[in-house]
């Protein structure tokens, strides 16, 4: 395909364009997930969710990994991961929760519920999530108690189909 | 692999001078390596700055989670989904993937007509004023849209193009490109759909010729 674009055209249009944003395309992380939607019954919920971020934080620290390493190894967006760990109001991308579930070898359905991306099917998961968040401390080095809390929560998660 | 290249120019914001650049009619592994090695780390650092500055997430770049490697793997291998990229100063400055088959005109008088649909287009982080002050280069968006128009003409779609703009870019497509805003599309995450008619395409090209 032949295109001729003169220098003058480029510069005039650059001036007209100025500092405008130019992004276009679906918001979904990649075409693989374009078809997936957050269910309507959970999409509007804005309640804080400490358990998911704490879970990711402890699983990461248990492995001695930095956020960057985890993002790299689990193939997730680093910014989404940072927000997931630090902002209880942040709802992670579907793909992030999906990838992390695979990486940490916990059931996707359970982690989706914990992440607030799927309707909660088991009330016990919510209670255990709250208990887990209460028991663990996000900034300290992983203590034996945190390790135990994490393992207990993983056990409950693993029961989810 | 032979890469078809068109000579173009970008504006260096710091100096106000033009800089020679290349419009590649493809997205290659070189661009994807730039995305991983240059764009993603810059974007992450920019996110950290926005976070520290207390900027609300709603004002962060909406394309921050895009994965170009996956997009290209899923789309560009198909004949119907060619890609374009702009290279300047040894780095990728912008990328675009289009679709030439699946989409049709929606505007009155254009309904059912073939068009080139812009699946994804994005500027390098350092060219984005909301992330870098001052940004490095201007003009990436206009050149990529010009390429979409040229492809539309080549395919005898007469310059018709369509796209769903990210909210922060609505002004660019409405004002700089002169596309018609058909409103929020509930089937595309509520993004606004913009369309360029053959007449709009000629007007867009003429804009760059008039002082």
Coordinates of C-alpha atoms in Angstrom, one line a residue:
Chain A
X1 CA 0.0 0.0 0.0
X2 CA 1.4 3.4 -1.0
X3 CA 0.8 6.3 1.3
X4 CA 2.4 9.7 0.8
X5 CA 2.3 11.9 3.9
X6 CA 4.2 15.1 3.5
X7 CA 6.3 16.6 6.3
X8 CA 4.1 19.7 6.3
X9 CA 1.0 17.6 6.7
X10 CA 2.5 15.8 9.6
X11 CA 3.5 19.0 11.4
X12 CA 0.2 20.8 10.8
X13 CA -1.7 17.8 12.1
X14 CA 0.8 17.4 15.1
X15 CA -0.1 21.0 16.0
X16 CA -3.8 20.4 15.7
X17 CA -3.4 17.1 17.7
X18 CA -1.6 18.9 20.5
X19 CA -1.6 17.0 23.7
X20 CA -4.8 15.1 22.9
X21 CA -5.2 11.5 24.1
X22 CA -5.6 9.1 21.1
X23 CA -6.4 5.7 22.6
X24 CA -9.2 3.6 21.0
X25 CA -10.3 0.1 21.5
X26 CA -12.0 -2.2 24.0
X27 CA -11.1 -1.7 27.6
X28 CA -10.7 -5.4 28.2
X29 CA -7.1 -6.5 28.8
X30 CA -6.8 -8.6 25.7
X31 CA -9.0 -10.2 23.1
X32 CA -9.0 -13.5 24.9
X33 CA -11.1 -11.9 27.7
X34 CA -13.2 -9.5 25.6
X35 CA -16.2 -11.7 26.0
X36 CA -16.0 -12.0 29.7
X37 CA -18.1 -9.6 31.8
X38 CA -18.4 -9.1 35.5
X39 CA -21.8 -10.4 36.5
X40 CA -24.4 -7.7 36.8
X41 CA -25.2 -8.6 40.4
X42 CA -21.7 -7.8 41.6
X43 CA -20.7 -5.1 39.1
X44 CA -22.1 -2.2 41.1
X45 CA -20.9 -3.3 44.5
X46 CA -18.5 -0.9 46.0
X47 CA -17.8 -2.6 49.4
X48 CA -14.2 -2.8 50.5
X49 CA -12.4 -6.1 50.0
X50 CA -9.4 -6.6 52.1
X51 CA -9.1 -10.4 51.8
X52 CA -8.1 -10.6 48.1
X53 CA -5.3 -8.1 48.4
X54 CA -4.1 -9.6 51.7
X55 CA -4.2 -13.1 50.2
X56 CA -2.1 -12.0 47.2
X57 CA 0.3 -10.1 49.4
X58 CA 0.9 -13.1 51.7
X59 CA 1.2 -15.6 48.9
X60 CA 3.7 -13.4 47.2
X61 CA 5.8 -12.8 50.3
X62 CA 5.6 -16.5 51.3
X63 CA 7.4 -17.1 48.0
X64 CA 9.9 -14.2 48.6
X65 CA 8.8 -12.5 45.5
X66 CA 8.6 -8.8 44.6
X67 CA 5.5 -7.3 43.0
X68 CA 7.4 -7.1 39.8
X69 CA 8.5 -10.7 39.9
X70 CA 5.0 -11.9 40.6
X71 CA 3.6 -9.7 37.8
X72 CA 6.2 -11.2 35.5
X73 CA 5.8 -14.8 36.5
X74 CA 2.0 -14.8 36.7
X75 CA 1.8 -12.7 33.5
X76 CA -0.5 -10.0 35.0
X77 CA -0.5 -6.3 34.8
X78 CA 1.8 -4.8 37.4
X79 CA -0.4 -1.7 38.1
X80 CA -3.4 -3.9 38.7
X81 CA -1.4 -6.1 41.1
X82 CA -0.1 -3.1 43.0
X83 CA -3.7 -1.7 43.3
X84 CA -5.1 -5.1 44.3
X85 CA -2.6 -5.4 47.2
X86 CA -2.9 -1.9 48.4
X87 CA -6.4 -0.6 47.7
X88 CA -9.3 -2.5 49.4
X89 CA -11.8 -0.8 47.1
X90 CA -10.0 -1.9 44.0
X91 CA -11.6 -4.6 41.9
X92 CA -8.9 -6.4 40.0
X93 CA -9.2 -7.3 36.3
X94 CA -10.8 -10.6 35.5
X95 CA -7.7 -11.7 33.8
X96 CA -5.6 -10.8 36.9
X97 CA -7.7 -12.9 39.2
X98 CA -7.7 -15.7 36.7
X99 CA -4.0 -15.7 36.2
X100 CA -3.3 -15.5 39.9
X101 CA -5.6 -18.4 40.7
X102 CA -3.7 -20.5 38.1
X103 CA -0.3 -19.3 39.4
X104 CA -1.1 -19.9 43.1
X105 CA -2.9 -23.2 42.2
X106 CA -6.2 -22.3 43.9
X107 CA -9.6 -22.7 42.3
X108 CA -10.5 -19.9 40.0
X109 CA -14.2 -19.8 41.0
X110 CA -13.2 -19.3 44.7
X111 CA -10.7 -16.6 44.0
X112 CA -13.1 -14.8 41.7
X113 CA -15.6 -14.7 44.5
X114 CA -13.0 -13.5 47.0
X115 CA -11.9 -10.8 44.4
X116 CA -15.5 -9.6 44.1
X117 CA -15.6 -10.6 40.5
X118 CA -18.3 -13.3 40.9
X119 CA -21.4 -13.5 43.1
X120 CA -20.6 -15.1 46.5
X121 CA -22.0 -18.6 46.5
X122 CA -20.6 -19.7 49.9
X123 CA -21.2 -17.3 52.8
X124 CA -18.5 -19.2 54.7
X125 CA -15.9 -17.9 52.2
X126 CA -16.9 -14.3 53.1
X127 CA -16.6 -15.1 56.8
X128 CA -13.3 -16.8 56.3
X129 CA -12.0 -14.0 54.2
X130 CA -12.8 -11.5 56.9
X131 CA -11.2 -13.7 59.5
X132 CA -8.1 -14.2 57.3
X133 CA -7.8 -10.4 56.8
X134 CA -8.1 -9.8 60.5
X135 CA -5.5 -12.4 61.4
X136 CA -2.9 -11.3 59.0
X137 CA -0.7 -8.2 59.1
X138 CA 0.2 -6.7 55.7
X139 CA 3.5 -4.9 56.4
X140 CA 5.3 -7.3 58.7
X141 CA 7.4 -10.1 57.6
X142 CA 5.4 -13.3 57.2
X143 CA 5.0 -14.7 60.7
X144 CA 4.2 -18.3 61.6
X145 CA 0.7 -17.0 62.5
X146 CA 0.3 -15.4 59.1
X147 CA 1.5 -18.5 57.4
X148 CA -1.0 -20.5 59.4
X149 CA -3.8 -18.0 58.5
X150 CA -2.8 -18.2 54.9
X151 CA -2.8 -22.0 54.8
X152 CA -6.2 -22.1 56.6
X153 CA -7.7 -19.8 54.0
X154 CA -6.2 -21.7 51.1
X155 CA -7.8 -24.8 52.5
X156 CA -11.2 -23.2 52.5
X157 CA -10.6 -21.8 49.1
X158 CA -9.6 -25.2 47.8
X159 CA -13.0 -26.6 48.8
X160 CA -14.7 -24.3 46.3
X161 CA -15.8 -25.9 43.1
Chain B
X1 CA 10.7 -10.2 6.5
X2 CA 10.3 -7.2 4.3
X3 CA 8.6 -4.3 6.1
X4 CA 6.7 -1.7 4.1
X5 CA 7.6 1.7 5.4
X6 CA 6.3 5.2 4.8
X7 CA 8.4 8.2 5.7
X8 CA 6.6 10.5 8.1
X9 CA 7.5 13.2 10.6
X10 CA 6.7 13.8 14.2
X11 CA 7.0 17.1 16.2
X12 CA 9.6 17.1 18.9
X13 CA 7.7 18.9 21.7
X14 CA 10.7 20.3 23.5
X15 CA 12.3 21.9 20.4
X16 CA 9.1 22.4 18.3
X17 CA 11.1 21.0 15.4
X18 CA 10.2 18.1 13.1
X19 CA 11.8 14.7 13.5
X20 CA 12.0 12.1 10.8
X21 CA 10.1 9.0 11.6
X22 CA 8.8 5.8 9.9
X23 CA 5.3 4.5 9.6
X24 CA 5.6 0.7 9.4
X25 CA 2.7 -1.1 7.8
X26 CA 3.0 -3.9 10.4
X27 CA 3.7 -4.6 14.1
X28 CA 6.8 -6.7 14.4
X29 CA 8.6 -8.5 17.3
X30 CA 10.7 -5.3 17.5
X31 CA 7.6 -3.3 18.5
X32 CA 6.4 -5.9 21.0
X33 CA 9.9 -5.9 22.5
X34 CA 9.7 -2.1 22.8
X35 CA 6.3 -2.4 24.4
X36 CA 7.6 -4.9 27.0
X37 CA 10.9 -3.3 27.6
X38 CA 10.1 0.4 27.3
X39 CA 6.4 1.1 27.4
X40 CA 5.3 -1.1 30.3
X41 CA 8.1 0.1 32.7
X42 CA 7.4 3.7 31.8
X43 CA 3.7 3.2 32.2
X44 CA 4.2 1.6 35.6
X45 CA 6.4 4.5 36.8
X46 CA 3.8 6.9 35.5
X47 CA 1.1 5.0 37.4
X48 CA 3.2 5.3 40.6
X49 CA 3.5 9.0 40.1
X50 CA -0.2 9.4 39.6
X51 CA -0.9 7.3 42.6
X52 CA 1.5 9.3 44.8
X53 CA 0.0 12.6 43.5
X54 CA -3.5 11.4 44.6
X55 CA -4.9 11.4 41.1
X56 CA -8.2 9.5 41.0
X57 CA -8.1 6.2 39.1
X58 CA -10.8 7.5 36.8
X59 CA -8.2 9.9 35.4
X60 CA -5.5 7.3 34.9
X61 CA -4.9 6.0 31.3
X62 CA -7.7 3.7 30.4
X63 CA -5.4 1.5 28.3
X64 CA -2.9 0.9 31.1
X65 CA -3.7 -2.8 31.2
X66 CA -3.5 -3.5 27.5
X67 CA -1.3 -6.4 26.5
X68 CA -0.1 -5.7 22.9
X69 CA 1.6 -9.1 22.7
X70 CA -1.7 -10.9 23.2
X71 CA -3.6 -8.5 20.9
X72 CA -1.1 -9.0 18.1
X73 CA -1.0 -12.8 18.7
X74 CA -4.8 -12.9 18.6
X75 CA -5.4 -10.5 15.7
X76 CA -2.5 -9.6 13.5
X77 CA -1.9 -13.1 12.3
X78 CA -5.1 -12.8 10.3
X79 CA -5.2 -11.1 6.9
X80 CA -8.2 -9.1 8.0
X81 CA -6.3 -7.5 10.9
X82 CA -3.2 -5.6 9.7
X83 CA -1.2 -3.6 12.1
X84 CA 0.7 -0.3 11.9
X85 CA 3.4 1.2 14.0
X86 CA 5.4 4.4 14.1
X87 CA 9.1 4.2 14.8
X88 CA 11.3 7.3 15.7
X89 CA 14.6 7.7 17.5
X90 CA 15.0 3.9 17.6
X91 CA 11.8 3.3 19.5
X92 CA 8.2 2.5 18.8
X93 CA 6.0 5.6 19.3
X94 CA 2.6 4.2 18.6
X95 CA 0.7 1.1 17.4
X96 CA -2.6 0.3 15.8
X97 CA -4.4 -2.8 14.7
X98 CA -7.4 -2.6 12.4
X99 CA -10.1 -4.9 11.1
X100 CA -11.1 -4.8 7.4
X101 CA -13.9 -7.4 7.3
X102 CA -16.2 -7.5 10.3
X103 CA -17.5 -4.0 10.6
X104 CA -20.0 -1.9 8.6
X105 CA -21.0 1.7 8.5
X106 CA -23.6 2.8 11.0
X107 CA -24.2 6.5 10.0
X108 CA -27.2 7.5 8.1
X109 CA -26.3 7.1 4.4
X110 CA -23.4 4.8 5.2
X111 CA -25.2 1.9 6.8
X112 CA -24.0 -1.5 5.6
X113 CA -21.0 0.0 3.8
X114 CA -17.6 -1.5 4.3
X115 CA -15.1 0.4 6.5
X116 CA -11.8 -0.1 8.2
X117 CA -12.4 -0.5 11.9
X118 CA -9.7 0.5 14.3
X119 CA -9.5 -2.3 16.9
X120 CA -6.8 -0.8 19.0
X121 CA -4.6 2.3 18.8
X122 CA -2.2 3.6 21.5
X123 CA 0.5 6.2 21.9
X124 CA 3.8 5.4 23.7
X125 CA 3.6 6.5 27.4
X126 CA 6.2 9.3 26.9
X127 CA 4.1 10.9 24.2
X128 CA 1.1 11.2 26.5
X129 CA 0.7 14.6 28.2
X130 CA -1.2 13.2 31.1
X131 CA 1.8 11.0 32.0
X132 CA 4.8 13.1 30.9
X133 CA 5.2 16.8 31.1
X134 CA 6.2 17.7 28.5
X135 CA 5.5 14.8 26.3
X136 CA 8.2 13.8 23.8
X137 CA 6.5 13.7 20.4
X138 CA 3.2 14.9 18.9
X139 CA 1.4 13.7 15.8
X140 CA 1.3 9.9 16.3
X141 CA -2.5 9.8 16.4
X142 CA -3.0 11.8 13.2
X143 CA -0.5 9.7 11.3
X144 CA -2.0 6.4 12.4
X145 CA -5.6 7.6 11.5
X146 CA -4.2 8.8 8.2
X147 CA -2.9 5.2 7.6
X148 CA -6.3 3.8 8.5
X149 CA -7.9 6.1 5.9
X150 CA -5.3 5.2 3.3
X151 CA -6.0 1.5 3.9
X152 CA -9.7 2.2 3.6
X153 CA -9.1 3.9 0.2
X154 CA -6.8 1.1 -0.9
X155 CA -9.6 -1.4 -0.2
X156 CA -12.1 0.8 -2.0
X157 CA -14.0 1.7 1.2
X158 CA -13.4 5.3 0.2
X159 CA -11.8 6.4 3.4
X160 CA -14.6 5.2 5.7
X161 CA -13.3 4.2 9.2
X162 CA -14.9 3.5 12.5
X163 CA -13.7 3.1 16.1
X164 CA -14.6 3.0 19.8
X165 CA -12.7 5.8 21.5
X166 CA -11.4 5.6 25.0
X167 CA -13.2 8.3 27.0
X168 CA -10.1 10.5 27.4
X169 CA -9.6 10.5 23.6
X170 CA -13.2 11.5 22.5
X171 CA -12.0 15.1 21.8
X172 CA -9.3 13.9 19.4
X173 CA -11.7 11.9 17.3
X174 CA -14.4 14.5 17.3
X175 CA -12.3 17.6 16.8
X176 CA -9.0 16.8 15.2
X177 CA -10.2 13.9 13.1
X178 CA -13.7 15.4 12.4
X179 CA -15.4 12.0 13.0
X180 CA -19.1 11.8 13.8
X181 CA -19.9 10.8 17.4
X182 CA -22.7 8.2 17.4
X183 CA -22.8 8.0 21.1
X184 CA -22.2 5.4 23.8
X185 CA -22.3 1.9 22.6
X186 CA -23.7 -0.5 25.2
X187 CA -22.2 -3.5 23.3
X188 CA -18.7 -2.0 23.7
X189 CA -18.4 -1.3 27.4
X190 CA -20.2 2.0 26.9
X191 CA -17.4 3.5 24.8
X192 CA -18.5 6.1 22.3
X193 CA -18.5 5.0 18.6
X194 CA -17.0 7.4 16.1
X195 CA -17.3 7.1 12.3
X196 CA -15.6 8.9 9.4
X197 CA -17.4 9.2 6.1
X198 CA -15.6 9.5 2.7
X199 CA -16.3 13.2 2.9
X200 CA -15.0 13.4 6.5
X201 CA -11.9 11.5 5.3
X202 CA -11.2 14.1 2.6
X203 CA -11.7 16.9 5.1
X204 CA -9.3 15.3 7.5
X205 CA -6.6 15.0 4.9
X206 CA -7.3 18.6 3.8
X207 CA -6.9 19.8 7.4
X208 CA -3.2 19.0 7.2
X209 CA -2.8 20.9 4.0
X210 CA -4.4 24.2 5.1
X211 CA -2.6 26.7 7.3

